Short mmCIF file of C-alpha atoms in Angstrom, two decimals:
data_model
loop_
_atom_site.label_atom_id
_atom_site.label_comp_id
_atom_site.label_asym_id
_atom_site.label_seq_id
_atom_site.Cartn_x
_atom_site.Cartn_y
_atom_site.Cartn_z
CA MET A 1 9.68 30.55 -11.58
CA GLY A 2 9.66 27.05 -10.05
CA LYS A 3 10.50 26.29 -6.45
CA SER A 4 11.24 23.06 -4.60
CA TYR A 5 9.90 22.26 -1.14
CA GLU A 6 11.04 19.93 1.61
CA ARG A 7 7.51 19.18 2.81
CA ILE A 8 3.82 19.68 2.14
CA ASP A 9 2.63 22.24 4.66
CA GLY A 10 1.35 25.77 5.03
CA ARG A 11 0.34 27.47 1.80
CA LEU A 12 1.26 24.42 -0.28
CA ARG A 13 -0.96 22.10 1.73
CA ALA A 14 -3.83 24.60 1.69
CA PHE A 15 -3.55 24.87 -2.10
CA ILE A 16 -3.63 21.09 -2.60
CA GLU A 17 -6.59 20.65 -0.25
CA ALA A 18 -8.58 23.40 -1.99
CA GLN A 19 -8.44 21.87 -5.49
CA HIS A 20 -11.42 19.97 -6.90
CA ILE A 21 -9.43 17.97 -9.44
CA PHE A 22 -5.90 16.59 -9.74
CA PHE A 23 -4.07 14.33 -12.14
CA THR A 24 -1.98 11.20 -11.70
CA ALA A 25 0.74 9.98 -14.07
CA THR A 26 2.37 6.55 -14.05
CA ALA A 27 4.22 4.32 -16.50
CA PRO A 28 5.55 0.77 -16.70
CA LEU A 29 9.27 0.08 -16.71
CA ASP A 30 9.08 -1.11 -20.32
CA GLY A 31 9.92 1.88 -22.51
CA GLU A 32 7.38 0.65 -25.06
CA GLY A 33 4.65 0.41 -22.41
CA THR A 34 1.61 2.64 -22.09
CA VAL A 35 2.00 5.85 -20.08
CA ASN A 36 -1.13 6.52 -18.04
CA LEU A 37 -2.55 9.91 -17.10
CA SER A 38 -5.78 10.07 -15.09
CA PRO A 39 -7.97 12.89 -13.75
CA LYS A 40 -9.16 12.44 -10.18
CA GLY A 41 -12.03 14.25 -8.55
CA LEU A 42 -14.86 13.91 -6.02
CA THR A 43 -14.68 16.27 -3.08
CA GLY A 44 -13.12 14.63 -0.03
CA SER A 45 -11.48 11.73 -1.89
CA SER A 46 -7.90 12.95 -1.46
CA ALA A 47 -6.01 13.90 1.68
CA VAL A 48 -2.65 15.17 2.83
CA ILE A 49 -1.75 12.57 5.45
CA ASP A 50 1.40 14.27 6.70
CA GLU A 51 4.20 16.51 5.43
CA LEU A 52 5.46 13.88 2.98
CA THR A 53 2.42 11.71 2.33
CA VAL A 54 -0.65 12.18 0.15
CA ALA A 55 -3.40 9.61 -0.35
CA TYR A 56 -6.45 9.31 -2.55
CA LEU A 57 -9.29 6.86 -3.00
CA ASP A 58 -9.22 4.64 -6.07
CA PHE A 59 -12.76 4.00 -7.27
CA ALA A 60 -14.30 1.49 -9.67
CA GLY A 61 -13.60 1.99 -13.34
CA SER A 62 -12.88 0.19 -16.58
CA ASN A 63 -9.11 0.10 -16.09
CA ALA A 64 -6.53 -0.27 -13.34
CA GLU A 65 -3.42 1.13 -15.01
CA THR A 66 -2.28 3.18 -12.01
CA ILE A 67 -2.55 0.18 -9.71
CA ALA A 68 -0.66 -2.03 -12.19
CA HIS A 69 2.16 0.47 -12.62
CA LEU A 70 2.50 1.05 -8.90
CA ARG A 71 2.59 -2.68 -8.23
CA GLU A 72 5.40 -3.01 -10.77
CA ASN A 73 7.61 -0.01 -9.98
CA GLY A 74 5.93 2.47 -7.59
CA ARG A 75 6.66 5.60 -9.63
CA ILE A 76 3.95 8.26 -9.67
CA THR A 77 3.48 11.98 -10.15
CA LEU A 78 0.48 13.89 -8.83
CA MET A 79 -0.36 17.32 -10.24
CA TRP A 80 -2.77 20.02 -9.08
CA CYS A 81 -3.33 23.22 -11.05
CA ALA A 82 -5.30 26.32 -10.16
CA PHE A 83 -8.30 27.11 -12.34
CA ASP A 84 -9.09 30.16 -10.23
CA GLY A 85 -7.02 32.50 -8.06
CA PRO A 86 -3.25 32.86 -8.51
CA PRO A 87 -1.77 30.78 -11.37
CA THR A 88 -0.14 27.85 -9.61
CA ILE A 89 0.81 24.28 -10.50
CA VAL A 90 2.03 21.86 -7.83
CA ARG A 91 3.61 18.48 -8.56
CA VAL A 92 4.45 15.73 -6.09
CA HIS A 93 6.84 13.17 -7.56
CA GLY A 94 7.20 10.07 -5.47
CA ARG A 95 6.55 6.44 -4.73
CA GLY A 96 3.03 5.14 -4.59
CA GLU A 97 1.46 2.02 -3.18
CA PRO A 98 -2.06 0.67 -3.57
CA VAL A 99 -3.52 -0.35 -0.22
CA PHE A 100 -6.26 -2.90 -0.84
CA ARG A 101 -9.43 -3.66 1.12
CA ASP A 102 -7.89 -6.57 3.02
CA ASP A 103 -4.84 -4.59 4.17
CA PRO A 104 -4.68 -3.97 7.97
CA ARG A 105 -3.89 -0.28 7.27
CA TRP A 106 -7.25 0.23 5.53
CA ALA A 107 -9.30 1.40 8.53
CA GLY A 108 -6.66 3.86 9.71
CA LEU A 109 -6.30 5.37 6.25
CA MET A 110 -10.05 5.66 5.74
CA ARG A 111 -10.22 8.00 8.75
CA HIS A 112 -8.65 10.65 6.50
CA PHE A 113 -11.73 10.58 4.24
CA PRO A 114 -14.64 11.27 6.62
CA ASP A 115 -16.90 12.77 3.96
CA ILE A 116 -16.79 9.76 1.63
CA ASP A 117 -19.27 6.92 1.87
CA PRO A 118 -17.08 3.94 0.84
CA THR A 119 -20.12 1.94 -0.33
CA ARG A 120 -21.16 4.42 -3.04
CA HIS A 121 -18.29 4.40 -5.52
CA GLY A 122 -16.95 0.86 -5.76
CA LEU A 123 -13.93 1.77 -3.65
CA ARG A 124 -11.22 -0.75 -4.49
CA ALA A 125 -7.97 0.73 -3.12
CA ILE A 126 -6.38 3.66 -1.32
CA ILE A 127 -3.34 5.00 -3.16
CA VAL A 128 -0.69 6.22 -0.73
CA VAL A 129 2.07 8.42 -2.17
CA THR A 130 5.31 9.25 -0.39
CA ALA A 131 6.81 12.43 -1.79
CA GLU A 132 10.38 12.40 -3.06
CA LYS A 133 10.28 15.74 -4.87
CA ILE A 134 7.77 18.56 -4.33
CA ARG A 135 7.70 21.48 -6.76
CA ASP A 136 5.50 24.33 -7.80
CA THR A 137 5.59 26.25 -11.07
CA CYS A 138 3.59 29.02 -12.63
CA GLY A 139 0.29 28.22 -14.29
CA TYR A 140 0.20 31.26 -16.52
CA SER A 141 -1.31 29.37 -19.46
CA VAL A 142 -3.88 27.40 -17.42
CA PRO A 143 -7.34 28.84 -18.18
CA PHE A 144 -9.80 30.16 -15.64
CA MET A 145 -12.61 27.68 -15.10
CA THR A 146 -15.45 27.63 -12.61
CA TYR A 147 -16.22 24.65 -10.38
CA GLU A 148 -19.96 23.94 -10.41
CA GLY A 149 -20.06 20.73 -8.39
CA ASP A 150 -19.22 17.04 -8.43
CA ARG A 151 -20.94 14.87 -11.01
CA PRO A 152 -23.40 12.46 -9.37
CA LEU A 153 -23.03 9.79 -12.08
CA HIS A 154 -20.25 7.70 -10.53
CA GLY A 155 -22.03 7.37 -7.20
CA SER A 156 -25.38 6.59 -8.80
CA ARG A 157 -23.77 3.96 -11.06
CA PHE A 158 -21.67 2.12 -8.48
CA GLY A 159 -23.76 2.81 -5.38
CA ARG A 160 -26.12 -0.01 -6.34
CA GLU A 161 -23.33 -2.62 -6.52
CA THR A 162 -22.67 -5.22 -3.84
CA ASP A 163 -19.21 -6.63 -3.21
CA GLU A 164 -20.20 -9.69 -5.24
CA SER A 165 -21.61 -7.78 -8.23
CA LEU A 166 -18.65 -5.38 -8.20
CA ASP A 167 -16.27 -8.34 -8.30
CA ALA A 168 -18.22 -9.76 -11.25
CA TYR A 169 -18.03 -6.35 -12.99
CA PHE A 170 -14.26 -6.25 -12.55
CA HIS A 171 -13.88 -9.80 -13.85
CA LYS A 172 -15.70 -8.81 -17.05
CA LYS A 173 -13.44 -5.83 -17.74
CA GLU A 174 -10.40 -6.59 -19.86
CA HIS A 175 -8.01 -4.20 -18.14
CA VAL A 176 -8.80 -4.37 -14.43
CA ALA A 177 -7.07 -7.58 -13.29
CA THR A 178 -4.44 -7.03 -15.99
CA SER A 179 -3.17 -3.75 -17.41
CA ILE A 180 -3.17 -2.75 -21.08
CA ASP A 181 0.43 -4.01 -21.24
CA GLY A 182 -0.27 -7.26 -19.40
CA LEU A 183 0.93 -6.27 -15.92
CA PRO A 184 -0.94 -7.51 -12.81
CA GLY A 185 -3.62 -4.97 -11.92
CA LEU A 186 -6.32 -5.16 -9.28
CA PRO A 187 -6.04 -8.45 -7.34
CA LEU A 188 -9.23 -10.45 -7.74
CA PRO A 189 -11.45 -11.76 -6.26
CA LEU A 190 -12.26 -8.43 -4.67
CA PRO A 191 -12.17 -8.70 -0.86
CA PRO A 192 -15.29 -7.49 0.97
CA LEU A 193 -15.38 -3.82 1.88
CA PRO A 194 -14.41 -3.59 5.57
CA ARG A 195 -17.19 -2.38 7.81
CA THR A 196 -16.69 1.03 9.34
CA THR A 197 -17.17 1.45 13.08
#
């Protein structure tokens, strides 16, 4: 039923790029720590960079668990599942790194997300994942669901924030600079969003 792959290309890449939602899973090293599982959406906010690298945009929110876990240990699993068409689930197990606004790699990575306006969603990091294990399995029990469109709420909420007000928002949230388990999360103060050319 399941099959392992050496790289993300061909049919596998096309499947990943066609999905409207995927999920990320991370955990701290402490066995008593909080496992985090997050849904990720917004058309154009994820990209296959090359045959072993996937990246996605990390937007403003009330927590920064993924960032905290990656800063501590780098372990991450990404999962895509088909809600239409053939029943497929794809997982990329690997090492992730948050690339922050003041990182010199930022501009080069942002070129992979041409359809995203970085000022509209409180973009705080780009998560870059290097695949160590790539597998697909059947999705026989995953239900059929129809994609109707992206929700406009996130963009309308954070599109009115400036760098300064977004930084203030993050400072007010209990689990942005520090994770639920007390790990370092998003580094604050938030650097200004680099200007695109």
